[in-house]
PDB file of C-alpha atoms in Angstrom:
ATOM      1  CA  UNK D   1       1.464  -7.566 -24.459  1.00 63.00           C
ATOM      2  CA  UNK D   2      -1.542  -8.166 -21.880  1.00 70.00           C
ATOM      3  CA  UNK D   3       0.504 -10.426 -19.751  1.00 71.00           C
ATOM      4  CA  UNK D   4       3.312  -8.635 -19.802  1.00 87.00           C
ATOM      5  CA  UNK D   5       1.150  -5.950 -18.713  1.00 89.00           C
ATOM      6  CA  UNK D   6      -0.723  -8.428 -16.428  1.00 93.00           C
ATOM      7  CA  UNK D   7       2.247  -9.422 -14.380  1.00 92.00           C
ATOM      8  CA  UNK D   8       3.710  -5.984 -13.705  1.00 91.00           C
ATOM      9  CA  UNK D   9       0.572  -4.820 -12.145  1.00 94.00           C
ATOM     10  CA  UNK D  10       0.390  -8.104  -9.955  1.00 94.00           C
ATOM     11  CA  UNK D  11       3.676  -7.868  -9.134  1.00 91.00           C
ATOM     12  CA  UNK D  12       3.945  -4.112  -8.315  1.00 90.00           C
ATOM     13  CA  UNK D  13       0.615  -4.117  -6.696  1.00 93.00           C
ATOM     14  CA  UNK D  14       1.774  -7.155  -4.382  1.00 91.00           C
ATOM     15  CA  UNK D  15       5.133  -5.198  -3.331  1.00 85.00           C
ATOM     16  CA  UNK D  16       3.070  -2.051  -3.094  1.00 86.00           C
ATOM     17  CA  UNK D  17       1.469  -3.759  -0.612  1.00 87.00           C
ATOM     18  CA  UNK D  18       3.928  -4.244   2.155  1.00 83.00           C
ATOM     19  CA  UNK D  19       4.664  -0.834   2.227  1.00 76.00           C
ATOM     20  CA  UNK D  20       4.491  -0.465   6.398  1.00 74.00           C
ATOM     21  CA  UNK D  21       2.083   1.952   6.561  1.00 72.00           C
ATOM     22  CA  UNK D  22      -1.184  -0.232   5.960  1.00 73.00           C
ATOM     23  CA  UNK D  23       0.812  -3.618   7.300  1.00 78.00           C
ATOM     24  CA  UNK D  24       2.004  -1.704  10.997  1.00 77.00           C
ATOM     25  CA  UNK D  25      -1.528  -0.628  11.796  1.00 76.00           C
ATOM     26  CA  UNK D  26      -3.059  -4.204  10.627  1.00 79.00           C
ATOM     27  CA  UNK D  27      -0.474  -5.843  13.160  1.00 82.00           C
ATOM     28  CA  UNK D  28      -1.605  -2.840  15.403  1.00 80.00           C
ATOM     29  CA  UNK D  29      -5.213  -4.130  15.124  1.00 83.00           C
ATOM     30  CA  UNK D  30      -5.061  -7.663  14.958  1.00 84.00           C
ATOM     31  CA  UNK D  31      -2.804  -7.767  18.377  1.00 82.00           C
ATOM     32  CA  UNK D  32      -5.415  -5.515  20.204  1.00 83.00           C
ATOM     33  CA  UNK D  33      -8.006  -7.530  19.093  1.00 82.00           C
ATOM     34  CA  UNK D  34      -6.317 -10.625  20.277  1.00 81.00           C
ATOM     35  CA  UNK D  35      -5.328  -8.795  23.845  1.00 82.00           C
ATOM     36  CA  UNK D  36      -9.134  -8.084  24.202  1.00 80.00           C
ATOM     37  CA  UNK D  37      -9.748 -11.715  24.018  1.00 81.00           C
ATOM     38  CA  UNK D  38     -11.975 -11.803  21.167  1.00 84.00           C
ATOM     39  CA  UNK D  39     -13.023 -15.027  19.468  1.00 85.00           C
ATOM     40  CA  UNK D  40     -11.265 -16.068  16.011  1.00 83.00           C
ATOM     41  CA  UNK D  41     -14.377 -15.705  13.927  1.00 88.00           C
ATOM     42  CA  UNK D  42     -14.516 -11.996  15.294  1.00 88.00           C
ATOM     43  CA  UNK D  43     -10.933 -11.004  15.152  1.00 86.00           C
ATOM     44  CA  UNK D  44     -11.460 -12.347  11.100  1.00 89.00           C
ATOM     45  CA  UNK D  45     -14.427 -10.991  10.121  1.00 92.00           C
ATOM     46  CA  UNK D  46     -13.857  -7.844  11.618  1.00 91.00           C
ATOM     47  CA  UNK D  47     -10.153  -7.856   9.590  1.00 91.00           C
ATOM     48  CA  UNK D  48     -11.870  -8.827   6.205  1.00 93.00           C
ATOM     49  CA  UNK D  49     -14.181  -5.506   6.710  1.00 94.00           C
ATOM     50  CA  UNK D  50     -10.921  -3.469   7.379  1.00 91.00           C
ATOM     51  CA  UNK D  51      -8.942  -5.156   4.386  1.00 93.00           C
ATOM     52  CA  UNK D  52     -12.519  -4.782   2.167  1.00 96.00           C
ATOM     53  CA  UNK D  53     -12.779  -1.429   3.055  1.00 94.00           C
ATOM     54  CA  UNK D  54      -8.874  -0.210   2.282  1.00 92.00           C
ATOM     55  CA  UNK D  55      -9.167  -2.187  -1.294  1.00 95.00           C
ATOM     56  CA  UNK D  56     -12.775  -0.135  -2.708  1.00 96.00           C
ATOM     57  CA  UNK D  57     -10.918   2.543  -1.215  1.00 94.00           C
ATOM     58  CA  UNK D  58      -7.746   2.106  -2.749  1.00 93.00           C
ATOM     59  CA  UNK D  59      -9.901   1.104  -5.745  1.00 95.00           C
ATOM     60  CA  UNK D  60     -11.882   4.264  -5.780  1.00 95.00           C
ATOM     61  CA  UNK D  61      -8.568   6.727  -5.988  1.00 94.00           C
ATOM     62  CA  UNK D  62      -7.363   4.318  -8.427  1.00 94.00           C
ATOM     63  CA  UNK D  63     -10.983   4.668 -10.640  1.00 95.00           C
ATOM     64  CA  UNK D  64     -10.735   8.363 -10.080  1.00 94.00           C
ATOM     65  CA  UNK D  65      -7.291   8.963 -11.642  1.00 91.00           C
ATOM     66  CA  UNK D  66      -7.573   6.643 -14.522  1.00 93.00           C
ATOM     67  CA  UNK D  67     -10.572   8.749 -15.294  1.00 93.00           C
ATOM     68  CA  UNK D  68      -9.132  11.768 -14.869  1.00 91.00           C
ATOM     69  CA  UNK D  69      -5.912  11.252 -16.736  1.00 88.00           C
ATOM     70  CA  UNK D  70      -8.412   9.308 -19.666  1.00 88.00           C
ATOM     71  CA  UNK D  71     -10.361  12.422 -19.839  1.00 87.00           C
ATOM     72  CA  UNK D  72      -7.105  14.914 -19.644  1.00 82.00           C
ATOM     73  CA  UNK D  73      -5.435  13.365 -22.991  1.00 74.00           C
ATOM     74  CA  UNK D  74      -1.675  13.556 -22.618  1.00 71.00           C
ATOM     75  CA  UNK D  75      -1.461   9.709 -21.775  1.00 69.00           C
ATOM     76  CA  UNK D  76       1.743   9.596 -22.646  1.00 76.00           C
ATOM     77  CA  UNK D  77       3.080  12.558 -21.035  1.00 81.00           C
ATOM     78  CA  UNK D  78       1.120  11.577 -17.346  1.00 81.00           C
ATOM     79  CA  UNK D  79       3.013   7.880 -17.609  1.00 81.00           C
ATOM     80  CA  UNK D  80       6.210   9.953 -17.829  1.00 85.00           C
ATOM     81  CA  UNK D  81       5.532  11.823 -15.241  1.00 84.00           C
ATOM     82  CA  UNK D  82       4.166   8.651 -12.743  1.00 83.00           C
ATOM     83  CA  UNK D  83       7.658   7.284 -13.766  1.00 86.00           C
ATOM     84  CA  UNK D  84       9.916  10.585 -13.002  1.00 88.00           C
ATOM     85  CA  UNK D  85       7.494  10.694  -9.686  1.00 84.00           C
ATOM     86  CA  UNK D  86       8.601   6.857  -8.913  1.00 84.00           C
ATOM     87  CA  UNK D  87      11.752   7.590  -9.234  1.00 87.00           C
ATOM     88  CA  UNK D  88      11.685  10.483  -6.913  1.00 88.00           C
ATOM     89  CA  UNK D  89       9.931   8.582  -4.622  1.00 83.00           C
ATOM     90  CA  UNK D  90      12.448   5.521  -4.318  1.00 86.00           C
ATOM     91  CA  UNK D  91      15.550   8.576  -3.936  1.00 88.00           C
ATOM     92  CA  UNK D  92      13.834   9.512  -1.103  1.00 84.00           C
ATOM     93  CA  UNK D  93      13.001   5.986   0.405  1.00 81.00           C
ATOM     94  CA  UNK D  94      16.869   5.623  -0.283  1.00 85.00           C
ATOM     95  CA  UNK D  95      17.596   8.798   1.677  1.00 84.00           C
ATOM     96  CA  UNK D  96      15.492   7.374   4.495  1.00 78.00           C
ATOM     97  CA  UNK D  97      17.673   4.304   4.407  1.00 81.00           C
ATOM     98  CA  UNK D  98      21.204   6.390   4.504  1.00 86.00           C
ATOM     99  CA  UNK D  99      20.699   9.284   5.789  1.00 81.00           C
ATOM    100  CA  UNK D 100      18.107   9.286   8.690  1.00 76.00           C
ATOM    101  CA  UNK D 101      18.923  11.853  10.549  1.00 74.00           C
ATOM    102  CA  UNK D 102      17.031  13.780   7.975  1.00 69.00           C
ATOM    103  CA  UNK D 103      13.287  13.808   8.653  1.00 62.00           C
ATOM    104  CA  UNK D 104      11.890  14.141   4.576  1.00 57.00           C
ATOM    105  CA  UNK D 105      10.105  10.409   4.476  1.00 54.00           C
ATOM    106  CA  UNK D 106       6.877   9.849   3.243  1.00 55.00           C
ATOM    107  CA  UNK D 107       4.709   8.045   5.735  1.00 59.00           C
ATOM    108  CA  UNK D 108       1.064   8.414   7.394  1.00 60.00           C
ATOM    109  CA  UNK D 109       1.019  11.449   9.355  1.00 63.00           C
ATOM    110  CA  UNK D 110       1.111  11.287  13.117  1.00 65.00           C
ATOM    111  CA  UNK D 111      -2.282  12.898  13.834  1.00 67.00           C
ATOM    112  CA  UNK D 112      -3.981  10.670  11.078  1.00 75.00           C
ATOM    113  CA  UNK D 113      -1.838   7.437  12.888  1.00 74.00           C
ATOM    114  CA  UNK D 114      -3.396   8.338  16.556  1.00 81.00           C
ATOM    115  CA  UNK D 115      -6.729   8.981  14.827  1.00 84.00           C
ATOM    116  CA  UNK D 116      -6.547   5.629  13.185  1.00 84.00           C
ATOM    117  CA  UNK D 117      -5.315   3.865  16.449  1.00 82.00           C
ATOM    118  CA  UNK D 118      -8.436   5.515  18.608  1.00 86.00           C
ATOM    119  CA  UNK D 119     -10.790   4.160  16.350  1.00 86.00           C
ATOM    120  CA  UNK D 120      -9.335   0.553  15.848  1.00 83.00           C
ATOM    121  CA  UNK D 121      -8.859   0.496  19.758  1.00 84.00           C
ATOM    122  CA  UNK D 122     -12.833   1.182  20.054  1.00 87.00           C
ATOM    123  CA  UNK D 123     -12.819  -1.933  17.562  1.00 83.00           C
ATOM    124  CA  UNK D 124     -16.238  -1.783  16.155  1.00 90.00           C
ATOM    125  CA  UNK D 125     -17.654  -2.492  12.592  1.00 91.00           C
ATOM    126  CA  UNK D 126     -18.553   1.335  12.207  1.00 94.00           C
ATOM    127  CA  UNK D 127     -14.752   2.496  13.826  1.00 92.00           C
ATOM    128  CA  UNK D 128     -13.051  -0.290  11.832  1.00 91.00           C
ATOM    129  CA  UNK D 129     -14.339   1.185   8.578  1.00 92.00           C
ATOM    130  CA  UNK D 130     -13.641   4.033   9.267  1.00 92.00           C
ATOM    131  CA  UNK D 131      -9.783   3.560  10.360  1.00 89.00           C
ATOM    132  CA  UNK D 132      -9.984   1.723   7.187  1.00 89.00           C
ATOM    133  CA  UNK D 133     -10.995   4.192   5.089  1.00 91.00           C
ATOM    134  CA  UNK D 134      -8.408   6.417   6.428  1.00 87.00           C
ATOM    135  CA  UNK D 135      -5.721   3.969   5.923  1.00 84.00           C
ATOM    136  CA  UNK D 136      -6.640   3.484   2.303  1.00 85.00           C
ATOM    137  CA  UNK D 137      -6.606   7.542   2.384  1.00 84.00           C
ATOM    138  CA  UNK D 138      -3.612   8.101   4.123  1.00 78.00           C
ATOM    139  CA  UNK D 139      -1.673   5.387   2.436  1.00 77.00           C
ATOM    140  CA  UNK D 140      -1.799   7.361  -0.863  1.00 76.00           C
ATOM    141  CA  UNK D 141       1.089   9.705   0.112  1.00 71.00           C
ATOM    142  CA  UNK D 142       2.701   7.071   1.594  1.00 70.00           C
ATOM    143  CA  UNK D 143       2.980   4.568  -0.826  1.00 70.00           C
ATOM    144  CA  UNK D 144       1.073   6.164  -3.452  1.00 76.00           C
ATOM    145  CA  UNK D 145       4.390   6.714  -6.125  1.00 82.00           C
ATOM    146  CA  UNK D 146       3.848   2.806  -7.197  1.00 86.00           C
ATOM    147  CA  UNK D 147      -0.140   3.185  -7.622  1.00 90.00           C
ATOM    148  CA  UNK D 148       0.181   6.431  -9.664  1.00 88.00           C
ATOM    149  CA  UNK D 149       2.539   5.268 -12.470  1.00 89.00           C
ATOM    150  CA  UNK D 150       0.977   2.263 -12.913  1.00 92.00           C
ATOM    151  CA  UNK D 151      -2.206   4.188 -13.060  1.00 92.00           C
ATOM    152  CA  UNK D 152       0.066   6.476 -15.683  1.00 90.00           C
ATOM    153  CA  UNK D 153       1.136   3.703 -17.988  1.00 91.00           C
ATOM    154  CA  UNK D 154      -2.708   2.240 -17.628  1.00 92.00           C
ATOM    155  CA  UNK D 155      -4.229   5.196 -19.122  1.00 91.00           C
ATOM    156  CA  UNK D 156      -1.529   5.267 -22.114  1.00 89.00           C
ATOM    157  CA  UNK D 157      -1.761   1.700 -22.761  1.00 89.00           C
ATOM    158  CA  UNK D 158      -4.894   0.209 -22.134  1.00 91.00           C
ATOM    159  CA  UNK D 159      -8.552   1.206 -22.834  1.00 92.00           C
ATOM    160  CA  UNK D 160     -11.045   2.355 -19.663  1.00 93.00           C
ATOM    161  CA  UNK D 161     -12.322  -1.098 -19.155  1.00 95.00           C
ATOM    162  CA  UNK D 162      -8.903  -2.927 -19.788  1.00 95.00           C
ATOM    163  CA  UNK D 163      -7.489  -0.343 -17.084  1.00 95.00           C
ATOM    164  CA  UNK D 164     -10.629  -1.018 -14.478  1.00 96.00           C
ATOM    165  CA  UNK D 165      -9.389  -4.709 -14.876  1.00 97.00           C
ATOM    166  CA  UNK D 166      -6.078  -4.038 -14.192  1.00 97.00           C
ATOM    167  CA  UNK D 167      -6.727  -1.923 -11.458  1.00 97.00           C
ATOM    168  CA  UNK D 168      -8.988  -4.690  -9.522  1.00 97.00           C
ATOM    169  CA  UNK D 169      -6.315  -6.831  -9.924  1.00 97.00           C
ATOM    170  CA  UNK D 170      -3.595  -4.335  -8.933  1.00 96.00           C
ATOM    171  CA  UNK D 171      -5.783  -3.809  -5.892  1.00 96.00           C
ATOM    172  CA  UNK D 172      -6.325  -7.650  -5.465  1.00 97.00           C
ATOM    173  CA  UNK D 173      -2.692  -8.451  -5.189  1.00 96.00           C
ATOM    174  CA  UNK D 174      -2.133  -5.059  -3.235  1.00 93.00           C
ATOM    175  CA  UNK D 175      -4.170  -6.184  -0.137  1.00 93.00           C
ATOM    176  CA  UNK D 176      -2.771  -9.941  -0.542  1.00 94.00           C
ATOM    177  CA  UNK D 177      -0.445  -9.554   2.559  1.00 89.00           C
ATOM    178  CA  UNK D 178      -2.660  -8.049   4.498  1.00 89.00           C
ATOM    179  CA  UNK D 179      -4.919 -11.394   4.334  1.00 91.00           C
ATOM    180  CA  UNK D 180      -1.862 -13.667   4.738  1.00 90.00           C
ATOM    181  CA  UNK D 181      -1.183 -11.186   7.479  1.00 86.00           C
ATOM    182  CA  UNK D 182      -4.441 -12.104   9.017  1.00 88.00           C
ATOM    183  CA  UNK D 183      -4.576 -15.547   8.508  1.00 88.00           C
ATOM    184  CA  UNK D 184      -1.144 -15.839  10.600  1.00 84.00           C
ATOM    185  CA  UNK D 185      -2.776 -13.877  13.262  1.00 80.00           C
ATOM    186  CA  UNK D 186      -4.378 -17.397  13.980  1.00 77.00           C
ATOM    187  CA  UNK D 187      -1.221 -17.356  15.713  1.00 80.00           C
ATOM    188  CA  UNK D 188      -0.786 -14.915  18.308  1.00 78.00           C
ATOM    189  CA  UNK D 189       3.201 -15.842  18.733  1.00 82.00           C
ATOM    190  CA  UNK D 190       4.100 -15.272  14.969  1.00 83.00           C
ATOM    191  CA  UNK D 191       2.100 -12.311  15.379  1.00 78.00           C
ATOM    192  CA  UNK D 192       4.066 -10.638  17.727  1.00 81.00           C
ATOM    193  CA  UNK D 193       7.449 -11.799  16.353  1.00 84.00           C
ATOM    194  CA  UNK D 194       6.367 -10.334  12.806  1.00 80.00           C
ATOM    195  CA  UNK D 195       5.611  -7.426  14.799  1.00 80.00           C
ATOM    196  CA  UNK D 196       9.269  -7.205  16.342  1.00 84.00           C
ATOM    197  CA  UNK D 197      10.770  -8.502  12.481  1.00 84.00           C
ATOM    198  CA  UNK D 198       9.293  -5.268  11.331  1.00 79.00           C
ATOM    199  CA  UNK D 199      10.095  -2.867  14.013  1.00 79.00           C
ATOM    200  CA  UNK D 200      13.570  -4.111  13.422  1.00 84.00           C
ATOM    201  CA  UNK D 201      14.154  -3.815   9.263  1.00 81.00           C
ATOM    202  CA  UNK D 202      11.984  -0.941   8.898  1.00 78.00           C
ATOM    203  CA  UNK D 203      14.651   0.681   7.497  1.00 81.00           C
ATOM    204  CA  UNK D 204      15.825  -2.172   5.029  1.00 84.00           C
ATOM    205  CA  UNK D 205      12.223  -2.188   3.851  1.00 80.00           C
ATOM    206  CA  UNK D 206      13.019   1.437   3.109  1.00 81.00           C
ATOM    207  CA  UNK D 207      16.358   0.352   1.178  1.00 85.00           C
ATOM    208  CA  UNK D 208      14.075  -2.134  -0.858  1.00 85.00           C
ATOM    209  CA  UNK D 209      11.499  -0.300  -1.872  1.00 82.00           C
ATOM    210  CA  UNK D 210      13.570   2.806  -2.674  1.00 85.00           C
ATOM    211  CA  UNK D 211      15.460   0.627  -5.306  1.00 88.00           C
ATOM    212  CA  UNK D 212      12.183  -0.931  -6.282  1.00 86.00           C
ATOM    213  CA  UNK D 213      10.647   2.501  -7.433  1.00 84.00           C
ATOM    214  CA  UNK D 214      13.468   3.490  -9.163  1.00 89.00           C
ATOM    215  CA  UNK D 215      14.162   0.336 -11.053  1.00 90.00           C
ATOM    216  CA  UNK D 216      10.399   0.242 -11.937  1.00 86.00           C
ATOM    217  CA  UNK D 217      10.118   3.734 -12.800  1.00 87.00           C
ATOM    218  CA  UNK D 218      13.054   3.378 -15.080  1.00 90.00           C
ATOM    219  CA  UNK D 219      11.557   0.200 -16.407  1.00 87.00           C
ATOM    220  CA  UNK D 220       8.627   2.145 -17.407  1.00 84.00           C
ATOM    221  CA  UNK D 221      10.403   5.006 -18.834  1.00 86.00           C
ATOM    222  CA  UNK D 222      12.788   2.306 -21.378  1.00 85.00           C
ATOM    223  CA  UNK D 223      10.110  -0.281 -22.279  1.00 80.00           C
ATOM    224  CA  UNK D 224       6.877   0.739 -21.693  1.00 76.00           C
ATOM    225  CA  UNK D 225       6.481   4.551 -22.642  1.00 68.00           C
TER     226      UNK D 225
END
């Protein structure tokens, strides 16, 4: 049923969305900007180009392998595979949350997070889009698992312009705390002390998504495919 359909991408693409890949480097950005002093209006408009720029890119990837899977055939067999690939995702986001010690996570890759830092430091429109760009890149492996088997069950279920729908408003409710994220940098305290909230459950974020992927990927798997 379309809103059946309709409010499992919103919801996934919303949770998908506070992965802490794209949310760290936004606080990362929006606190420099405030330590340089700049005015409101330029500390927003410069954070609507950077969210902008992470949803066409997001958008893009998403465009790209609804396409490709469209074009492929096999519908069917790609939304079982998003699923199996959520699931393995969400063990290992789980295995983050237990067992530390052992470095297997999926996150942005260090070079890519000091590239992305230099540019947002130089903090103009030109650097911002392009440590935008790279977020939206970099966030794929990341948090990626979600995006693909809903992508999956798109391409089985839906026709190319139902799917393009979906996928803007995946990608919509995807960058939604990132702009509630920006709006409460109004606030330089809250700010900082979301900052230090999610330094400090990182790991429980890990716990949460982990089950999240699973439970959706099995979700899929039952009543979907």
């Amino acid at each position: 049923a379309p809103l059946t359909m309709a409010g499992l991408v919103a919801i996934t693409g919303f949770l998908d969305g506070i992965h802490p890949c794209a949310i760290a480097i936004l606080i990362f950005f929006i606190a420099f900007l405030l330590t340089l002093h700049r005015s409101f209006k330029n500390i927003l408009g410069l954070g609507l180009v950077y969210i902008l720029v992470i949803f066409l890119t997001y958008l893009a990837i998403g465009i790209g392998l609804l396409s490709g899977i469209m074009l492929f055939g096999q519908h069917h067999f790609f939304a079982k595979l998003g699923s199996w690939l959520l699931i393995f995702l969400g063990i290992i986001n789980l295995k983050d949350y237990f067992l530390p010690q052992f470095k297997l996570g999926v996150k942005i890759p260090k070079v890519s997070h000091e590239k992305i830092k230099g540019y947002l430091q130089k903090a103009t429109l030109p650097t911002v889009i392009l440590a935008a760009f790279l977020v939206g890149l970099c966030s794929v492996p990341c948090s990626g698992g979600i995006y693909a088997a809903i992508i999956a069950l798109l391409a089985s279920k839906t026709t190319f312009l139902a799917g393009f729908l979906y996928l803007l408003l995946y990608n919509l409710m995807f960058v939604t705390p990132l702009i509630i994220l920006l709006i409460l940098a109004t606030n330089p305290y809250t700010l900082v002390k979301f900052g230090e909230w999610q330094q400090k459950h990182k790991r429980t974020q890990r716990l949460v998504m982990g089950l999240f992927m699973i439970i959706l990927g099995a979700g899929i798997l039952i009543f979907f495919v």
